[in-house]
Protein backbone atom coordinates (compact mmCIF):
# COMPACT_ATOMS: atom_id res chain seq x y z
CA UNK A 1 0.00 0.00 0.00
CA UNK A 2 1.28 3.46 -0.74
CA UNK A 3 2.15 5.28 2.48
CA UNK A 4 0.34 8.30 1.05
CA UNK A 5 -2.95 6.52 1.73
CA UNK A 6 -2.09 6.26 5.43
CA UNK A 7 -0.89 9.89 5.43
CA UNK A 8 -4.14 11.08 3.87
CA UNK A 9 -6.13 9.09 6.44
CA UNK A 10 -4.15 10.67 9.28
CA UNK A 11 -4.64 14.18 7.90
CA UNK A 12 -8.35 13.48 7.43
CA UNK A 13 -8.70 12.14 11.02
CA UNK A 14 -6.99 15.23 12.45
CA UNK A 15 -9.27 17.46 10.38
CA UNK A 16 -12.39 15.64 11.57
CA UNK A 17 -11.07 15.68 15.13
CA UNK A 18 -10.44 19.42 15.15
CA UNK A 19 -14.06 19.98 14.06
CA UNK A 20 -15.28 17.79 16.95
CA UNK A 21 -13.00 19.54 19.46
CA UNK A 22 -14.12 22.99 18.31
CA UNK A 23 -17.76 22.20 19.10
CA UNK A 24 -17.36 19.93 22.11
CA UNK A 25 -17.24 22.63 24.78
CA UNK A 26 -19.89 24.78 23.14
CA UNK A 27 -23.43 23.51 23.10
CA UNK A 28 -24.40 24.96 19.77
CA UNK A 29 -25.11 21.77 17.88
CA UNK A 30 -28.40 20.22 16.90
CA UNK A 31 -29.16 16.62 17.85
CA UNK A 32 -31.34 14.34 15.75
CA UNK A 33 -32.55 10.91 16.90
CA UNK A 34 -31.86 8.09 14.40
CA UNK A 35 -33.36 4.78 15.60
CA UNK A 36 -33.74 4.88 19.41
CA UNK A 37 -33.30 7.77 21.90
CA UNK A 38 -29.58 6.96 22.30
CA UNK A 39 -28.84 6.48 18.58
CA UNK A 40 -28.06 10.08 17.70
CA UNK A 41 -26.48 12.25 15.05
CA UNK A 42 -25.54 15.94 15.21
CA UNK A 43 -24.67 18.52 12.59
CA UNK A 44 -21.10 18.08 13.88
CA UNK A 45 -20.97 14.43 12.75
CA UNK A 46 -21.96 15.71 9.32
CA UNK A 47 -19.45 18.57 9.25
CA UNK A 48 -16.68 16.17 10.29
CA UNK A 49 -17.74 13.70 7.57
CA UNK A 50 -17.65 16.44 4.92
CA UNK A 51 -14.17 17.57 5.97
CA UNK A 52 -12.84 14.01 5.90
CA UNK A 53 -14.50 13.09 2.59
CA UNK A 54 -13.09 16.23 0.93
CA UNK A 55 -9.53 15.27 1.87
CA UNK A 56 -9.85 11.60 0.88
CA UNK A 57 -11.55 12.23 -2.45
CA UNK A 58 -9.24 15.08 -3.43
CA UNK A 59 -6.21 12.78 -2.99
CA UNK A 60 -7.82 9.47 -4.02
CA UNK A 61 -10.77 10.23 -6.31
CA UNK A 62 -11.02 6.60 -7.46
CA UNK A 63 -11.46 5.08 -3.99
CA UNK A 64 -15.06 4.98 -2.70
CA UNK A 65 -15.77 6.39 0.75
CA UNK A 66 -18.35 4.56 2.88
CA UNK A 67 -19.21 6.96 5.69
CA UNK A 68 -21.75 6.86 8.52
CA UNK A 69 -22.92 10.35 7.54
CA UNK A 70 -22.29 10.30 3.81
CA UNK A 71 -20.71 8.05 1.22
CA UNK A 72 -18.97 8.76 -2.07
CA UNK A 73 -19.36 5.76 -4.34
CA UNK A 74 -17.37 5.16 -7.46
CA UNK A 75 -17.66 2.27 -9.87
CA UNK A 76 -15.22 -0.19 -8.36
CA UNK A 77 -16.14 -1.58 -4.93
CA UNK A 78 -13.30 -3.99 -4.17
CA UNK A 79 -11.57 -1.33 -2.06
CA UNK A 80 -12.90 1.49 0.06
CA UNK A 81 -12.36 3.89 2.91
CA UNK A 82 -14.79 3.26 5.81
CA UNK A 83 -15.27 6.43 7.84
CA UNK A 84 -16.96 7.14 11.14
CA UNK A 85 -16.69 10.94 11.55
CA UNK A 86 -17.78 10.76 15.20
CA UNK A 87 -17.74 7.39 16.92
CA UNK A 88 -19.40 7.80 20.30
CA UNK A 89 -22.03 10.40 19.44
CA UNK A 90 -24.01 9.65 22.61
CA UNK A 91 -20.93 10.47 24.72
CA UNK A 92 -20.29 13.64 22.70
CA UNK A 93 -23.85 14.87 23.15
CA UNK A 94 -23.62 14.26 26.91
CA UNK A 95 -20.21 15.98 27.17
CA UNK A 96 -18.50 12.76 28.19
CA UNK A 97 -15.04 13.07 26.62
CA UNK A 98 -14.68 9.60 25.09
CA UNK A 99 -15.25 9.58 21.35
CA UNK A 100 -13.17 9.37 18.20
CA UNK A 101 -12.81 9.71 14.46
CA UNK A 102 -12.28 6.34 12.79
CA UNK A 103 -10.99 5.50 9.30
CA UNK A 104 -10.23 2.11 7.79
CA UNK A 105 -8.95 1.32 4.33
CA UNK A 106 -9.86 -2.20 3.10
CA UNK A 107 -9.03 -4.09 -0.09
CA UNK A 108 -10.78 -7.34 -1.09
CA UNK A 109 -12.40 -7.66 2.34
CA UNK A 110 -9.04 -7.36 4.12
CA UNK A 111 -7.91 -4.46 6.31
CA UNK A 112 -4.92 -2.58 4.90
CA UNK A 113 -4.72 0.57 7.05
CA UNK A 114 -6.51 1.90 10.12
CA UNK A 115 -6.48 5.29 11.85
CA UNK A 116 -8.39 6.28 15.01
CA UNK A 117 -8.04 9.76 16.55
CA UNK A 118 -9.26 10.85 19.99
CA UNK A 119 -9.42 14.64 19.64
CA UNK A 120 -9.81 15.38 23.37
CA UNK A 121 -6.65 13.58 24.48
CA UNK A 122 -5.04 14.16 21.05
CA UNK A 123 -4.32 10.43 20.91
CA UNK A 124 -3.55 9.12 17.43
CA UNK A 125 -3.63 5.38 16.80
CA UNK A 126 -2.71 3.87 13.45
CA UNK A 127 -1.66 0.61 11.82
CA UNK A 128 -0.74 -0.75 8.42
CA UNK A 129 -1.05 -4.45 7.59
CA UNK A 130 2.11 -6.28 8.66
CA UNK A 131 3.77 -3.17 10.08
CA UNK A 132 2.54 -3.03 13.66
CA UNK A 133 0.27 -0.69 15.56
CA UNK A 134 1.27 2.74 16.83
CA UNK A 135 0.08 5.22 19.45
CA UNK A 136 1.39 8.78 19.08
CA UNK A 137 4.33 7.40 17.13
CA UNK A 138 5.25 4.60 19.56
CA UNK A 139 4.72 0.90 18.86
CA UNK A 140 1.97 -0.62 21.04
CA UNK A 141 1.06 -4.14 22.10
CA UNK A 142 -2.03 -5.84 23.49
CA UNK A 143 -2.05 -6.88 27.15
CA UNK A 144 -0.08 -9.95 28.29
CA UNK A 145 -2.68 -10.86 30.90
CA UNK A 146 -3.71 -14.51 30.82
CA UNK A 147 -6.44 -14.73 33.47
CA UNK A 148 -10.00 -13.46 33.09
CA UNK A 149 -10.16 -12.87 36.85
CA UNK A 150 -9.39 -9.21 37.45
CA UNK A 151 -9.10 -8.36 33.76
CA UNK A 152 -10.63 -5.19 32.32
CA UNK A 153 -13.38 -6.34 29.98
CA UNK A 154 -15.61 -4.11 27.88
CA UNK A 155 -18.80 -4.60 25.92
CA UNK A 156 -21.63 -2.50 24.49
CA UNK A 157 -25.41 -2.56 24.36
CA UNK A 158 -26.98 -3.06 20.93
CA UNK A 159 -29.48 -0.41 19.81
CA UNK A 160 -31.83 -3.20 18.67
CA UNK A 161 -33.82 -4.51 21.63
CA UNK A 162 -34.11 -7.95 20.03
CA UNK A 163 -30.38 -8.42 20.55
CA UNK A 164 -30.54 -7.69 24.31
CA UNK A 165 -31.29 -11.19 25.73
CA UNK A 166 -28.12 -12.64 24.23
CA UNK A 167 -25.77 -9.96 25.54
CA UNK A 168 -27.53 -9.88 28.92
CA UNK A 169 -26.84 -13.58 29.45
CA UNK A 170 -23.23 -13.18 28.38
CA UNK A 171 -22.72 -10.18 30.66
CA UNK A 172 -24.09 -12.11 33.64
CA UNK A 173 -21.68 -14.97 32.97
CA UNK A 174 -18.65 -12.69 32.53
CA UNK A 175 -19.47 -10.68 35.65
CA UNK A 176 -19.09 -13.79 37.77
CA UNK A 177 -15.40 -13.61 36.85
CA UNK A 178 -14.50 -9.93 36.63
CA UNK A 179 -15.85 -6.40 36.36
CA UNK A 180 -17.15 -5.02 33.11
CA UNK A 181 -17.40 -1.56 31.52
CA UNK A 182 -19.27 0.00 28.60
CA UNK A 183 -17.30 2.97 27.29
CA UNK A 184 -19.28 3.97 24.18
CA UNK A 185 -16.85 4.31 21.27
CA UNK A 186 -16.23 0.99 19.54
CA UNK A 187 -13.25 2.35 17.58
CA UNK A 188 -11.52 3.66 20.69
CA UNK A 189 -12.32 0.51 22.66
CA UNK A 190 -10.51 -1.53 19.99
CA UNK A 191 -7.54 0.85 20.26
CA UNK A 192 -7.49 0.42 24.05
CA UNK A 193 -7.29 -3.34 23.45
CA UNK A 194 -4.33 -2.59 21.16
CA UNK A 195 -2.68 -0.50 23.87
CA UNK A 196 -3.15 -3.18 26.54
CA UNK A 197 -5.51 -1.03 28.64
CA UNK A 198 -8.58 -3.16 27.91
CA UNK A 199 -7.96 -6.92 28.17
CA UNK A 200 -10.96 -7.99 26.11
CA UNK A 201 -13.85 -6.40 24.19
CA UNK A 202 -16.91 -7.82 22.51
CA UNK A 203 -19.98 -6.18 20.99
CA UNK A 204 -22.81 -6.99 18.55
CA UNK A 205 -24.54 -5.24 15.71
CA UNK A 206 -22.02 -2.56 14.87
CA UNK A 207 -21.47 -1.04 11.44
CA UNK A 208 -18.53 -1.36 9.08
CA UNK A 209 -17.37 2.20 9.81
CA UNK A 210 -17.29 1.55 13.60
CA UNK A 211 -14.90 -1.37 13.13
CA UNK A 212 -12.86 -0.91 9.95
CA UNK A 213 -10.10 1.18 11.55
CA UNK A 214 -9.80 -0.31 15.03
CA UNK A 215 -9.84 -3.98 14.01
CA UNK A 216 -6.50 -3.72 12.19
CA UNK A 217 -4.96 -1.63 15.01
CA UNK A 218 -5.92 -4.34 17.53
CA UNK A 219 -4.66 -7.15 15.27
CA UNK A 220 -1.35 -5.43 14.57
CA UNK A 221 -0.85 -4.99 18.32
CA UNK A 222 -1.16 -8.76 18.77
CA UNK A 223 -4.85 -9.14 19.60
CA UNK A 224 -6.99 -11.86 18.05
CA UNK A 225 -10.13 -10.52 16.35
CA UNK A 226 -13.02 -12.85 15.49
CA UNK A 227 -16.77 -12.67 15.82
CA UNK A 228 -18.11 -13.59 19.29
CA UNK A 229 -18.86 -17.15 18.17
CA UNK A 230 -15.20 -17.66 17.28
CA UNK A 231 -15.56 -17.68 13.50
CA UNK A 232 -13.69 -15.29 11.21
CA UNK A 233 -14.43 -11.61 11.67
CA UNK A 234 -16.68 -10.19 8.96
CA UNK A 235 -16.75 -6.40 8.58
CA UNK A 236 -20.33 -6.44 7.31
CA UNK A 237 -21.81 -8.62 10.06
CA UNK A 238 -20.76 -6.15 12.75
CA UNK A 239 -20.13 -8.57 15.64
CA UNK A 240 -16.69 -8.51 17.20
CA UNK A 241 -14.54 -10.09 19.91
CA UNK A 242 -11.03 -8.67 20.31
CA UNK A 243 -8.50 -9.73 22.93
CA UNK A 244 -4.93 -10.98 23.30
CA UNK A 245 -4.75 -14.72 22.49
CA UNK A 246 -5.20 -16.39 25.91
CA UNK A 247 -7.92 -13.98 27.07
CA UNK A 248 -9.60 -14.32 23.67
CA UNK A 249 -9.79 -18.09 24.07
CA UNK A 250 -11.06 -17.92 27.67
CA UNK A 251 -13.60 -15.17 27.00
CA UNK A 252 -14.85 -17.04 23.95
CA UNK A 253 -15.41 -20.16 26.06
CA UNK A 254 -17.53 -18.20 28.57
CA UNK A 255 -19.53 -16.38 25.89
CA UNK A 256 -20.06 -19.50 23.78
CA UNK A 257 -21.27 -21.59 26.70
CA UNK A 258 -23.96 -18.91 27.23
CA UNK A 259 -24.82 -18.94 23.51
CA UNK A 260 -25.23 -22.73 23.65
CA UNK A 261 -27.15 -22.53 26.94
CA UNK A 262 -24.57 -24.76 28.69
P1 LIG B 1 -21.92 5.74 17.12
O1 LIG B 1 -21.55 6.56 18.29
O2 LIG B 1 -21.25 6.19 15.86
O3 LIG B 1 -23.39 5.53 16.97
C1 LIG B 1 -21.60 2.27 21.41
O4 LIG B 1 -21.78 0.97 21.93
C2 LIG B 1 -20.69 2.18 20.22
O5 LIG B 1 -21.33 1.33 19.26
C3 LIG B 1 -20.43 3.43 19.46
O6 LIG B 1 -19.23 3.20 18.81
C4 LIG B 1 -21.59 3.50 18.49
O7 LIG B 1 -21.32 4.27 17.35
C5 LIG B 1 -21.62 2.07 18.09
N1 LIG B 1 -22.82 1.56 17.47
C6 LIG B 1 -23.05 1.59 16.15
N2 LIG B 1 -24.14 0.93 15.83
C7 LIG B 1 -24.62 0.45 16.99
C8 LIG B 1 -25.75 -0.33 17.29
N3 LIG B 1 -26.59 -0.78 16.35
N4 LIG B 1 -25.98 -0.63 18.58
C9 LIG B 1 -25.14 -0.18 19.54
N5 LIG B 1 -24.05 0.54 19.31
C10 LIG B 1 -23.79 0.86 18.04
CA1 LIG C 1 -19.88 4.74 15.16
Short mmCIF file of N, CA and C in Angstrom, two decimals, residues 127-256:
data_model
loop_
_atom_site.label_atom_id
_atom_site.label_comp_id
_atom_site.label_asym_id
_atom_site.label_seq_id
_atom_site.Cartn_x
_atom_site.Cartn_y
_atom_site.Cartn_z
N UNK A 127 -2.32 1.88 12.16
CA UNK A 127 -1.66 0.61 11.82
C UNK A 127 -1.72 0.42 10.31
N UNK A 128 -0.71 -0.25 9.80
CA UNK A 128 -0.74 -0.75 8.42
C UNK A 128 -0.52 -2.25 8.50
N UNK A 129 -1.15 -2.99 7.60
CA UNK A 129 -1.05 -4.45 7.59
C UNK A 129 0.41 -4.89 7.60
N UNK A 130 0.75 -5.71 8.59
CA UNK A 130 2.11 -6.28 8.66
C UNK A 130 3.16 -5.34 9.23
N UNK A 131 2.76 -4.14 9.63
CA UNK A 131 3.77 -3.17 10.08
C UNK A 131 3.59 -2.70 11.51
N UNK A 132 2.71 -3.38 12.25
CA UNK A 132 2.54 -3.03 13.66
C UNK A 132 1.53 -1.92 13.88
N UNK A 133 1.22 -1.72 15.17
CA UNK A 133 0.27 -0.69 15.56
C UNK A 133 1.01 0.38 16.36
N UNK A 134 0.56 1.62 16.21
CA UNK A 134 1.27 2.74 16.83
C UNK A 134 0.32 3.67 17.55
N UNK A 135 0.82 4.23 18.67
CA UNK A 135 0.08 5.22 19.45
C UNK A 135 0.99 6.44 19.60
N UNK A 136 0.57 7.55 19.05
CA UNK A 136 1.39 8.78 19.08
C UNK A 136 2.85 8.48 18.70
N UNK A 137 3.00 7.67 17.67
CA UNK A 137 4.33 7.40 17.13
C UNK A 137 5.06 6.23 17.76
N UNK A 138 4.57 5.70 18.88
CA UNK A 138 5.25 4.60 19.56
C UNK A 138 4.53 3.28 19.27
N UNK A 139 5.29 2.22 19.07
CA UNK A 139 4.72 0.90 18.86
C UNK A 139 3.93 0.45 20.10
N UNK A 140 2.76 -0.14 19.90
CA UNK A 140 1.97 -0.62 21.04
C UNK A 140 1.65 -2.10 20.90
N UNK A 141 1.35 -2.71 22.05
CA UNK A 141 1.06 -4.14 22.10
C UNK A 141 -0.13 -4.40 23.01
N UNK A 142 -0.91 -5.43 22.65
CA UNK A 142 -2.03 -5.84 23.49
C UNK A 142 -1.51 -6.37 24.83
N UNK A 143 -2.42 -6.47 25.79
CA UNK A 143 -2.05 -6.88 27.15
C UNK A 143 -1.48 -8.30 27.18
N UNK A 144 -0.61 -8.58 28.16
CA UNK A 144 -0.08 -9.95 28.29
C UNK A 144 -0.79 -10.70 29.41
N UNK A 145 -1.90 -10.19 29.86
CA UNK A 145 -2.68 -10.86 30.90
C UNK A 145 -3.19 -12.20 30.38
N UNK A 146 -3.24 -13.19 31.28
CA UNK A 146 -3.71 -14.51 30.82
C UNK A 146 -4.91 -15.01 31.62
N UNK A 147 -5.30 -14.28 32.65
CA UNK A 147 -6.44 -14.73 33.47
C UNK A 147 -7.62 -13.77 33.32
N UNK A 148 -8.81 -14.32 33.18
CA UNK A 148 -10.00 -13.46 33.09
C UNK A 148 -10.26 -12.77 34.43
N UNK A 149 -9.92 -13.45 35.53
CA UNK A 149 -10.16 -12.87 36.85
C UNK A 149 -9.37 -11.58 36.97
N UNK A 150 -10.06 -10.51 37.27
CA UNK A 150 -9.39 -9.21 37.45
C UNK A 150 -9.07 -8.48 36.16
N UNK A 151 -9.40 -9.05 35.02
CA UNK A 151 -9.10 -8.36 33.76
C UNK A 151 -10.14 -7.27 33.48
N UNK A 152 -9.76 -6.32 32.67
CA UNK A 152 -10.63 -5.19 32.32
C UNK A 152 -11.35 -5.54 31.02
N UNK A 153 -12.61 -5.93 31.15
CA UNK A 153 -13.38 -6.34 29.98
C UNK A 153 -14.43 -5.29 29.65
N UNK A 154 -14.71 -5.16 28.37
CA UNK A 154 -15.61 -4.11 27.88
C UNK A 154 -16.57 -4.69 26.87
N UNK A 155 -17.81 -4.22 26.93
CA UNK A 155 -18.80 -4.60 25.92
C UNK A 155 -19.64 -3.38 25.55
N UNK A 156 -20.74 -3.60 24.85
CA UNK A 156 -21.63 -2.50 24.49
C UNK A 156 -23.04 -3.05 24.39
N UNK A 157 -24.01 -2.15 24.45
CA UNK A 157 -25.41 -2.56 24.36
C UNK A 157 -25.93 -2.29 22.96
N UNK A 158 -26.46 -3.29 22.29
CA UNK A 158 -26.98 -3.06 20.93
C UNK A 158 -28.19 -2.12 20.96
N UNK A 159 -28.32 -1.30 19.91
CA UNK A 159 -29.48 -0.41 19.81
C UNK A 159 -30.76 -1.24 19.62
N UNK A 160 -30.63 -2.38 18.94
CA UNK A 160 -31.83 -3.20 18.67
C UNK A 160 -32.18 -4.03 19.91
N UNK A 161 -33.40 -3.84 20.40
CA UNK A 161 -33.82 -4.51 21.63
C UNK A 161 -33.80 -6.05 21.48
N UNK A 162 -34.08 -6.51 20.27
CA UNK A 162 -34.11 -7.95 20.03
C UNK A 162 -32.79 -8.63 20.32
N UNK A 163 -31.71 -7.85 20.30
CA UNK A 163 -30.38 -8.42 20.55
C UNK A 163 -30.04 -8.44 22.04
N UNK A 164 -30.89 -7.83 22.89
CA UNK A 164 -30.54 -7.69 24.31
C UNK A 164 -30.43 -9.01 25.08
N UNK A 165 -31.38 -9.97 24.90
CA UNK A 165 -31.29 -11.19 25.73
C UNK A 165 -29.95 -11.90 25.62
N UNK A 166 -29.40 -11.95 24.43
CA UNK A 166 -28.12 -12.64 24.23
C UNK A 166 -27.01 -11.96 25.03
N UNK A 167 -26.88 -10.65 24.86
CA UNK A 167 -25.77 -9.96 25.54
C UNK A 167 -26.00 -9.95 27.05
N UNK A 168 -27.25 -9.88 27.48
CA UNK A 168 -27.53 -9.88 28.92
C UNK A 168 -27.04 -11.18 29.57
N UNK A 169 -27.29 -12.29 28.91
CA UNK A 169 -26.84 -13.58 29.45
C UNK A 169 -25.31 -13.63 29.50
N UNK A 170 -24.70 -13.15 28.44
CA UNK A 170 -23.23 -13.18 28.38
C UNK A 170 -22.62 -12.28 29.46
N UNK A 171 -23.23 -11.12 29.64
CA UNK A 171 -22.72 -10.18 30.66
C UNK A 171 -22.82 -10.82 32.04
N UNK A 172 -23.94 -11.46 32.33
CA UNK A 172 -24.09 -12.11 33.64
C UNK A 172 -22.99 -13.15 33.87
N UNK A 173 -22.70 -13.93 32.83
CA UNK A 173 -21.68 -14.97 32.97
C UNK A 173 -20.30 -14.35 33.18
N UNK A 174 -19.98 -13.32 32.42
CA UNK A 174 -18.65 -12.69 32.53
C UNK A 174 -18.50 -12.02 33.88
N UNK A 175 -19.58 -11.42 34.38
CA UNK A 175 -19.47 -10.68 35.65
C UNK A 175 -19.28 -11.58 36.86
N UNK A 176 -19.45 -12.88 36.67
CA UNK A 176 -19.09 -13.79 37.77
C UNK A 176 -17.57 -13.85 37.92
N UNK A 177 -16.85 -13.47 36.87
CA UNK A 177 -15.40 -13.61 36.85
C UNK A 177 -14.66 -12.30 37.06
N UNK A 178 -15.20 -11.22 36.52
CA UNK A 178 -14.50 -9.93 36.63
C UNK A 178 -15.48 -8.80 36.41
N UNK A 179 -14.99 -7.57 36.55
CA UNK A 179 -15.85 -6.40 36.36
C UNK A 179 -15.91 -6.07 34.86
N UNK A 180 -16.89 -5.28 34.53
CA UNK A 180 -17.15 -5.02 33.11
C UNK A 180 -17.47 -3.54 32.93
N UNK A 181 -17.10 -2.96 31.81
CA UNK A 181 -17.40 -1.56 31.52
C UNK A 181 -18.01 -1.43 30.13
N UNK A 182 -18.78 -0.37 29.92
CA UNK A 182 -19.27 0.00 28.60
C UNK A 182 -18.81 1.44 28.38
N UNK A 183 -17.94 1.66 27.41
CA UNK A 183 -17.30 2.97 27.29
C UNK A 183 -17.91 3.83 26.18
N UNK A 184 -18.47 3.21 25.12
CA UNK A 184 -19.28 3.97 24.18
C UNK A 184 -18.65 4.43 22.88
N UNK A 185 -17.42 4.04 22.61
CA UNK A 185 -16.85 4.31 21.27
C UNK A 185 -16.13 3.02 20.84
N UNK A 186 -16.77 2.29 19.96
CA UNK A 186 -16.23 0.99 19.54
C UNK A 186 -14.81 1.13 19.00
N UNK A 187 -14.58 2.17 18.20
CA UNK A 187 -13.25 2.35 17.58
C UNK A 187 -12.19 2.55 18.65
N UNK A 188 -12.50 3.39 19.64
CA UNK A 188 -11.52 3.66 20.69
C UNK A 188 -11.35 2.46 21.61
N UNK A 189 -12.42 1.71 21.83
CA UNK A 189 -12.32 0.51 22.66
C UNK A 189 -11.37 -0.50 22.00
N UNK A 190 -11.45 -0.65 20.69
CA UNK A 190 -10.51 -1.53 19.99
C UNK A 190 -9.07 -1.02 20.14
N UNK A 191 -8.89 0.29 20.10
CA UNK A 191 -7.54 0.85 20.26
C UNK A 191 -7.02 0.64 21.68
N UNK A 192 -7.91 0.66 22.67
CA UNK A 192 -7.49 0.42 24.05
C UNK A 192 -7.13 -1.06 24.25
N UNK A 193 -7.75 -1.94 23.47
CA UNK A 193 -7.29 -3.34 23.45
C UNK A 193 -5.88 -3.37 22.88
N UNK A 194 -5.65 -2.62 21.80
CA UNK A 194 -4.33 -2.59 21.16
C UNK A 194 -3.27 -2.06 22.11
N UNK A 195 -3.65 -1.13 22.98
CA UNK A 195 -2.68 -0.50 23.87
C UNK A 195 -2.51 -1.28 25.18
N UNK A 196 -3.29 -2.36 25.33
CA UNK A 196 -3.15 -3.18 26.54
C UNK A 196 -3.88 -2.60 27.74
N UNK A 197 -4.74 -1.62 27.52
CA UNK A 197 -5.51 -1.03 28.64
C UNK A 197 -6.73 -1.92 28.90
N UNK A 198 -7.44 -2.22 27.84
CA UNK A 198 -8.58 -3.16 27.91
C UNK A 198 -8.05 -4.55 27.58
N UNK A 199 -8.44 -5.55 28.40
CA UNK A 199 -7.96 -6.92 28.17
C UNK A 199 -8.84 -7.69 27.20
N UNK A 200 -10.09 -7.28 27.05
CA UNK A 200 -10.96 -7.99 26.11
C UNK A 200 -12.20 -7.16 25.83
N UNK A 201 -12.70 -7.23 24.59
CA UNK A 201 -13.85 -6.40 24.19
C UNK A 201 -14.71 -7.20 23.23
N UNK A 202 -16.02 -7.22 23.49
CA UNK A 202 -16.91 -7.82 22.51
C UNK A 202 -18.18 -7.00 22.40
N UNK A 203 -18.76 -6.96 21.22
CA UNK A 203 -19.98 -6.18 20.99
C UNK A 203 -20.66 -6.70 19.72
N UNK A 204 -22.01 -6.52 19.68
CA UNK A 204 -22.81 -6.99 18.55
C UNK A 204 -23.41 -5.83 17.77
N UNK A 205 -23.68 -6.10 16.51
CA UNK A 205 -24.54 -5.24 15.71
C UNK A 205 -23.96 -3.86 15.43
N UNK A 206 -22.67 -3.81 15.23
CA UNK A 206 -22.02 -2.56 14.87
C UNK A 206 -22.04 -2.42 13.35
N UNK A 207 -21.54 -1.29 12.88
CA UNK A 207 -21.47 -1.04 11.44
C UNK A 207 -20.03 -1.09 10.96
N UNK A 208 -19.88 -1.24 9.65
CA UNK A 208 -18.53 -1.36 9.08
C UNK A 208 -17.64 -0.19 9.49
N UNK A 209 -18.20 1.03 9.51
CA UNK A 209 -17.37 2.20 9.81
C UNK A 209 -16.97 2.27 11.28
N UNK A 210 -17.70 1.59 12.19
CA UNK A 210 -17.29 1.55 13.60
C UNK A 210 -16.03 0.71 13.76
N UNK A 211 -15.87 -0.31 12.91
CA UNK A 211 -14.90 -1.37 13.13
C UNK A 211 -13.70 -1.34 12.19
N UNK A 212 -13.85 -0.74 11.03
CA UNK A 212 -12.86 -0.91 9.95
C UNK A 212 -11.47 -0.40 10.34
N UNK A 213 -11.39 0.65 11.15
CA UNK A 213 -10.10 1.18 11.55
C UNK A 213 -9.50 0.42 12.72
N UNK A 214 -10.30 0.25 13.77
CA UNK A 214 -9.80 -0.31 15.03
C UNK A 214 -9.44 -1.78 14.96
N UNK A 215 -10.12 -2.53 14.11
CA UNK A 215 -9.84 -3.98 14.01
C UNK A 215 -8.37 -4.21 13.62
N UNK A 216 -7.89 -3.51 12.63
CA UNK A 216 -6.50 -3.72 12.19
C UNK A 216 -5.52 -3.25 13.27
N UNK A 217 -5.84 -2.15 13.95
CA UNK A 217 -4.96 -1.63 15.01
C UNK A 217 -4.83 -2.68 16.12
N UNK A 218 -5.97 -3.28 16.49
CA UNK A 218 -5.92 -4.34 17.53
C UNK A 218 -5.12 -5.55 17.04
N UNK A 219 -5.38 -5.97 15.81
CA UNK A 219 -4.66 -7.15 15.27
C UNK A 219 -3.16 -6.89 15.21
N UNK A 220 -2.78 -5.73 14.73
CA UNK A 220 -1.35 -5.43 14.57
C UNK A 220 -0.64 -5.27 15.91
N UNK A 221 -1.44 -5.06 16.97
CA UNK A 221 -0.85 -4.99 18.32
C UNK A 221 -0.79 -6.37 18.97
N UNK A 222 -1.26 -7.40 18.24
CA UNK A 222 -1.16 -8.76 18.77
C UNK A 222 -2.46 -9.33 19.28
N UNK A 223 -3.56 -8.60 19.16
CA UNK A 223 -4.85 -9.14 19.60
C UNK A 223 -5.42 -10.07 18.53
N UNK A 224 -6.26 -11.01 18.98
CA UNK A 224 -6.99 -11.86 18.05
C UNK A 224 -8.36 -11.22 17.88
N UNK A 225 -8.81 -11.11 16.62
CA UNK A 225 -10.13 -10.52 16.35
C UNK A 225 -10.96 -11.53 15.56
N UNK A 226 -12.08 -11.94 16.17
CA UNK A 226 -13.02 -12.85 15.49
C UNK A 226 -14.42 -12.29 15.73
N UNK A 227 -15.44 -13.04 15.34
CA UNK A 227 -16.77 -12.67 15.82
C UNK A 227 -16.98 -13.39 17.16
N UNK A 228 -18.00 -13.02 17.94
CA UNK A 228 -18.11 -13.59 19.29
C UNK A 228 -18.54 -15.05 19.34
N UNK A 229 -18.67 -15.70 18.17
CA UNK A 229 -18.86 -17.15 18.17
C UNK A 229 -17.57 -17.86 17.80
N UNK A 230 -16.52 -17.09 17.57
CA UNK A 230 -15.20 -17.66 17.28
C UNK A 230 -14.90 -17.82 15.81
N UNK A 231 -15.86 -17.56 14.93
CA UNK A 231 -15.56 -17.68 13.50
C UNK A 231 -14.93 -16.39 12.99
N UNK A 232 -14.44 -16.43 11.75
CA UNK A 232 -13.69 -15.29 11.21
C UNK A 232 -14.49 -13.99 11.32
N UNK A 233 -13.79 -12.93 11.61
CA UNK A 233 -14.43 -11.61 11.67
C UNK A 233 -14.91 -11.22 10.28
N UNK A 234 -16.14 -10.68 10.23
CA UNK A 234 -16.68 -10.19 8.96
C UNK A 234 -17.12 -8.73 9.16
N UNK A 235 -16.50 -7.84 8.41
CA UNK A 235 -16.75 -6.40 8.58
C UNK A 235 -18.22 -6.05 8.43
N UNK A 236 -18.95 -6.82 7.63
CA UNK A 236 -20.33 -6.44 7.31
C UNK A 236 -21.35 -7.13 8.21
N UNK A 237 -20.89 -8.03 9.08
CA UNK A 237 -21.81 -8.62 10.06
C UNK A 237 -21.86 -7.79 11.34
N UNK A 238 -20.74 -7.12 11.65
CA UNK A 238 -20.76 -6.15 12.75
C UNK A 238 -20.67 -6.71 14.15
N UNK A 239 -20.30 -7.98 14.30
CA UNK A 239 -20.13 -8.57 15.64
C UNK A 239 -18.64 -8.82 15.85
N UNK A 240 -18.14 -8.47 17.03
CA UNK A 240 -16.69 -8.51 17.20
C UNK A 240 -16.30 -8.99 18.60
N UNK A 241 -15.20 -9.72 18.65
CA UNK A 241 -14.54 -10.09 19.91
C UNK A 241 -13.05 -9.89 19.68
N UNK A 242 -12.45 -9.00 20.48
CA UNK A 242 -11.03 -8.67 20.31
C UNK A 242 -10.33 -8.78 21.65
N UNK A 243 -9.25 -9.53 21.68
CA UNK A 243 -8.50 -9.73 22.93
C UNK A 243 -7.16 -10.37 22.60
N UNK A 244 -6.17 -10.23 23.49
CA UNK A 244 -4.93 -10.98 23.30
C UNK A 244 -5.23 -12.48 23.36
N UNK A 245 -4.37 -13.34 22.78
CA UNK A 245 -4.75 -14.72 22.49
C UNK A 245 -5.33 -15.53 23.65
N UNK A 246 -4.71 -15.53 24.82
CA UNK A 246 -5.20 -16.39 25.91
C UNK A 246 -6.55 -15.87 26.43
N UNK A 247 -6.65 -14.56 26.61
CA UNK A 247 -7.92 -13.98 27.07
C UNK A 247 -8.99 -14.22 26.02
N UNK A 248 -8.63 -14.10 24.74
CA UNK A 248 -9.60 -14.32 23.67
C UNK A 248 -10.20 -15.72 23.79
N UNK A 249 -9.33 -16.69 23.98
CA UNK A 249 -9.79 -18.09 24.07
C UNK A 249 -10.69 -18.29 25.30
N UNK A 250 -10.28 -17.72 26.43
CA UNK A 250 -11.06 -17.92 27.67
C UNK A 250 -12.39 -17.16 27.62
N UNK A 251 -12.37 -15.96 27.09
CA UNK A 251 -13.60 -15.17 27.00
C UNK A 251 -14.57 -15.82 26.01
N UNK A 252 -14.02 -16.34 24.95
CA UNK A 252 -14.85 -17.04 23.95
C UNK A 252 -15.55 -18.25 24.57
N UNK A 253 -14.81 -18.98 25.39
CA UNK A 253 -15.41 -20.16 26.06
C UNK A 253 -16.60 -19.74 26.92
N UNK A 254 -16.44 -18.66 27.69
CA UNK A 254 -17.53 -18.20 28.57
C UNK A 254 -18.72 -17.74 27.74
N UNK A 255 -18.44 -16.93 26.72
CA UNK A 255 -19.53 -16.38 25.89
C UNK A 255 -20.23 -17.50 25.13
N UNK A 256 -19.45 -18.43 24.59
CA UNK A 256 -20.06 -19.50 23.78
C UNK A 256 -20.90 -20.44 24.63
#
